[in-house]
Amino acid sequence: MILKNILRRKGRTFLTVLGISVGIAAIVGLGALAEGFEAGYTSMLSGSSADLVLSQ
């Protein structure tokens, strides 16, 4: 029954799969972007020998 409905409504199935794929890609991309920012900021701070760092 499930397979029958999937095959009968190909357009809706395609749009559903596309939406889920875009959502997963967005989450993965934002996670990677956040990790990159964190790594860059950490390397910038570790290169400095200051005892106190002020950021605005």
mmCIF file of N, CA and C in Angstrom:
data_model
loop_
_atom_site.group_PDB
_atom_site.id
_atom_site.type_symbol
_atom_site.label_atom_id
_atom_site.label_comp_id
_atom_site.label_asym_id
_atom_site.label_seq_id
_atom_site.Cartn_x
_atom_site.Cartn_y
_atom_site.Cartn_z
ATOM 1 N N MET A 1 0.825 -1.186 0.000
ATOM 2 C CA MET A 1 0.000 0.000 0.000
ATOM 3 C C MET A 1 0.878 1.263 0.000
ATOM 4 N N ILE A 2 1.920 1.250 0.802
ATOM 5 C CA ILE A 2 2.808 2.416 0.862
ATOM 6 C C ILE A 2 3.509 2.618 -0.472
ATOM 7 N N LEU A 3 4.056 1.535 -1.009
ATOM 8 C CA LEU A 3 4.763 1.625 -2.288
ATOM 9 C C LEU A 3 3.820 2.054 -3.401
ATOM 10 N N LYS A 4 2.593 1.599 -3.340
ATOM 11 C CA LYS A 4 1.591 1.966 -4.346
ATOM 12 C C LYS A 4 1.334 3.474 -4.321
ATOM 13 N N ASN A 5 1.196 4.039 -3.128
ATOM 14 C CA ASN A 5 0.969 5.483 -3.013
ATOM 15 C C ASN A 5 2.191 6.284 -3.452
ATOM 16 N N ILE A 6 3.388 5.784 -3.146
ATOM 17 C CA ILE A 6 4.610 6.475 -3.565
ATOM 18 C C ILE A 6 4.704 6.514 -5.084
ATOM 19 N N LEU A 7 4.411 5.397 -5.712
ATOM 20 C CA LEU A 7 4.502 5.336 -7.172
ATOM 21 C C LEU A 7 3.370 6.096 -7.850
ATOM 22 N N ARG A 8 2.229 6.192 -7.199
ATOM 23 C CA ARG A 8 1.095 6.880 -7.815
ATOM 24 C C ARG A 8 1.282 8.395 -7.770
ATOM 25 N N ARG A 9 1.868 8.913 -6.727
ATOM 26 C CA ARG A 9 2.052 10.362 -6.574
ATOM 27 C C ARG A 9 3.532 10.705 -6.691
ATOM 28 N N LYS A 10 4.058 10.599 -7.887
ATOM 29 C CA LYS A 10 5.496 10.798 -8.115
ATOM 30 C C LYS A 10 5.933 12.236 -7.851
ATOM 31 N N GLY A 11 5.113 13.189 -8.239
ATOM 32 C CA GLY A 11 5.460 14.597 -8.033
ATOM 33 C C GLY A 11 5.560 14.950 -6.565
ATOM 34 N N ARG A 12 4.591 14.502 -5.799
ATOM 35 C CA ARG A 12 4.603 14.783 -4.365
ATOM 36 C C ARG A 12 5.769 14.077 -3.681
ATOM 37 N N THR A 13 6.038 12.847 -4.111
ATOM 38 C CA THR A 13 7.159 12.100 -3.549
ATOM 39 C C THR A 13 8.476 12.811 -3.842
ATOM 40 N N PHE A 14 8.629 13.286 -5.079
ATOM 41 C CA PHE A 14 9.853 13.996 -5.459
ATOM 42 C C PHE A 14 10.034 15.260 -4.625
ATOM 43 N N LEU A 15 8.966 16.028 -4.471
ATOM 44 C CA LEU A 15 9.066 17.272 -3.703
ATOM 45 C C LEU A 15 9.356 17.001 -2.228
ATOM 46 N N THR A 16 8.786 15.931 -1.697
ATOM 47 C CA THR A 16 9.053 15.573 -0.306
ATOM 48 C C THR A 16 10.513 15.194 -0.109
ATOM 49 N N VAL A 17 11.028 14.351 -0.990
ATOM 50 C CA VAL A 17 12.432 13.934 -0.902
ATOM 51 C C VAL A 17 13.349 15.136 -1.103
ATOM 52 N N LEU A 18 13.006 16.009 -2.026
ATOM 53 C CA LEU A 18 13.805 17.210 -2.268
ATOM 54 C C LEU A 18 13.817 18.115 -1.036
ATOM 55 N N GLY A 19 12.663 18.311 -0.418
ATOM 56 C CA GLY A 19 12.586 19.154 0.776
ATOM 57 C C GLY A 19 13.394 18.598 1.934
ATOM 58 N N ILE A 20 13.302 17.290 2.136
ATOM 59 C CA ILE A 20 14.074 16.664 3.212
ATOM 60 C C ILE A 20 15.566 16.781 2.927
ATOM 61 N N SER A 21 15.957 16.584 1.675
ATOM 62 C CA SER A 21 17.375 16.677 1.303
ATOM 63 C C SER A 21 17.916 18.085 1.506
ATOM 64 N N VAL A 22 17.149 19.077 1.111
ATOM 65 C CA VAL A 22 17.582 20.470 1.289
ATOM 66 C C VAL A 22 17.695 20.803 2.774
ATOM 67 N N GLY A 23 16.759 20.328 3.576
ATOM 68 C CA GLY A 23 16.813 20.574 5.015
ATOM 69 C C GLY A 23 18.041 19.957 5.659
ATOM 70 N N ILE A 24 18.331 18.712 5.305
ATOM 71 C CA ILE A 24 19.511 18.039 5.858
ATOM 72 C C ILE A 24 20.787 18.741 5.404
ATOM 73 N N ALA A 25 20.841 19.129 4.124
ATOM 74 C CA ALA A 25 22.024 19.824 3.610
ATOM 75 C C ALA A 25 22.222 21.167 4.319
ATOM 76 N N ALA A 26 21.134 21.867 4.613
ATOM 77 C CA ALA A 26 21.240 23.150 5.311
ATOM 78 C C ALA A 26 21.778 22.961 6.724
ATOM 79 N N ILE A 27 21.296 21.941 7.415
ATOM 80 C CA ILE A 27 21.763 21.688 8.779
ATOM 81 C C ILE A 27 23.241 21.310 8.782
ATOM 82 N N VAL A 28 23.639 20.440 7.862
ATOM 83 C CA VAL A 28 25.046 20.029 7.781
ATOM 84 C C VAL A 28 25.928 21.219 7.405
ATOM 85 N N GLY A 29 25.477 22.023 6.450
ATOM 86 C CA GLY A 29 26.255 23.188 6.022
ATOM 87 C C GLY A 29 26.428 24.212 7.131
ATOM 88 N N LEU A 30 25.364 24.483 7.871
ATOM 89 C CA LEU A 30 25.471 25.441 8.970
ATOM 90 C C LEU A 30 26.353 24.905 10.092
ATOM 91 N N GLY A 31 26.300 23.611 10.328
ATOM 92 C CA GLY A 31 27.185 23.012 11.333
ATOM 93 C C GLY A 31 28.643 23.141 10.937
ATOM 94 N N ALA A 32 28.929 22.896 9.664
ATOM 95 C CA ALA A 32 30.305 23.021 9.174
ATOM 96 C C ALA A 32 30.772 24.474 9.235
ATOM 97 N N LEU A 33 29.888 25.390 8.906
ATOM 98 C CA LEU A 33 30.225 26.812 8.967
ATOM 99 C C LEU A 33 30.529 27.239 10.404
ATOM 100 N N ALA A 34 29.734 26.778 11.344
ATOM 101 C CA ALA A 34 29.963 27.111 12.752
ATOM 102 C C ALA A 34 31.289 26.533 13.238
ATOM 103 N N GLU A 35 31.595 25.310 12.834
ATOM 104 C CA GLU A 35 32.878 24.707 13.218
ATOM 105 C C GLU A 35 34.050 25.485 12.632
ATOM 106 N N GLY A 36 33.907 25.947 11.397
ATOM 107 C CA GLY A 36 34.966 26.732 10.767
ATOM 108 C C GLY A 36 35.200 28.049 11.478
ATOM 109 N N PHE A 37 34.112 28.728 11.847
ATOM 110 C CA PHE A 37 34.254 29.975 12.597
ATOM 111 C C PHE A 37 34.914 29.727 13.946
ATOM 112 N N GLU A 38 34.504 28.657 14.611
ATOM 113 C CA GLU A 38 35.084 28.350 15.921
ATOM 114 C C GLU A 38 36.574 28.031 15.799
ATOM 115 N N ALA A 39 36.943 27.261 14.790
ATOM 116 C CA ALA A 39 38.353 26.907 14.599
ATOM 117 C C ALA A 39 39.185 28.148 14.272
ATOM 118 N N GLY A 40 38.654 29.024 13.439
ATOM 119 C CA GLY A 40 39.370 30.249 13.101
ATOM 120 C C GLY A 40 39.558 31.159 14.299
ATOM 121 N N TYR A 41 38.510 31.295 15.085
ATOM 122 C CA TYR A 41 38.587 32.150 16.266
ATOM 123 C C TYR A 41 39.536 31.555 17.300
ATOM 124 N N THR A 42 39.483 30.244 17.470
ATOM 125 C CA THR A 42 40.366 29.578 18.424
ATOM 126 C C THR A 42 41.823 29.711 18.009
ATOM 127 N N SER A 43 42.096 29.544 16.722
ATOM 128 C CA SER A 43 43.484 29.671 16.264
ATOM 129 C C SER A 43 43.974 31.106 16.385
ATOM 130 N N MET A 44 43.079 32.062 16.184
ATOM 131 C CA MET A 44 43.459 33.462 16.327
ATOM 132 C C MET A 44 43.812 33.766 17.786
ATOM 133 N N LEU A 45 43.036 33.225 18.707
ATOM 134 C CA LEU A 45 43.294 33.485 20.122
ATOM 135 C C LEU A 45 44.505 32.722 20.632
ATOM 136 N N SER A 46 44.733 31.525 20.132
ATOM 137 C CA SER A 46 45.872 30.744 20.613
ATOM 138 C C SER A 46 47.198 31.282 20.066
ATOM 139 N N GLY A 47 47.169 32.039 18.983
ATOM 140 C CA GLY A 47 48.383 32.629 18.436
ATOM 141 C C GLY A 47 48.856 33.820 19.235
ATOM 142 N N SER A 48 48.006 34.327 20.086
ATOM 143 C CA SER A 48 48.341 35.491 20.899
ATOM 144 C C SER A 48 48.818 35.038 22.273
ATOM 145 N N SER A 49 49.753 35.776 22.834
ATOM 146 C CA SER A 49 50.252 35.427 24.165
ATOM 147 C C SER A 49 49.679 36.357 25.236
ATOM 148 N N ALA A 50 48.585 37.012 24.929
ATOM 149 C CA ALA A 50 47.992 37.946 25.884
ATOM 150 C C ALA A 50 47.264 37.184 26.989
ATOM 151 N N ASP A 51 47.247 37.781 28.178
ATOM 152 C CA ASP A 51 46.530 37.189 29.304
ATOM 153 C C ASP A 51 45.040 37.503 29.242
ATOM 154 N N LEU A 52 44.691 38.619 28.608
ATOM 155 C CA LEU A 52 43.302 39.053 28.542
ATOM 156 C C LEU A 52 43.000 39.500 27.119
ATOM 157 N N VAL A 53 41.920 38.986 26.566
ATOM 158 C CA VAL A 53 41.522 39.359 25.212
ATOM 159 C C VAL A 53 40.136 39.971 25.287
ATOM 160 N N LEU A 54 39.984 41.196 24.789
ATOM 161 C CA LEU A 54 38.694 41.869 24.752
ATOM 162 C C LEU A 54 38.170 41.834 23.327
ATOM 163 N N SER A 55 36.939 41.468 23.210
ATOM 164 C CA SER A 55 36.325 41.375 21.890
ATOM 165 C C SER A 55 35.012 42.129 21.902
ATOM 166 N N GLN A 56 34.735 42.848 20.824
ATOM 167 C CA GLN A 56 33.492 43.600 20.753
ATOM 168 C C GLN A 56 32.702 43.174 19.565
#
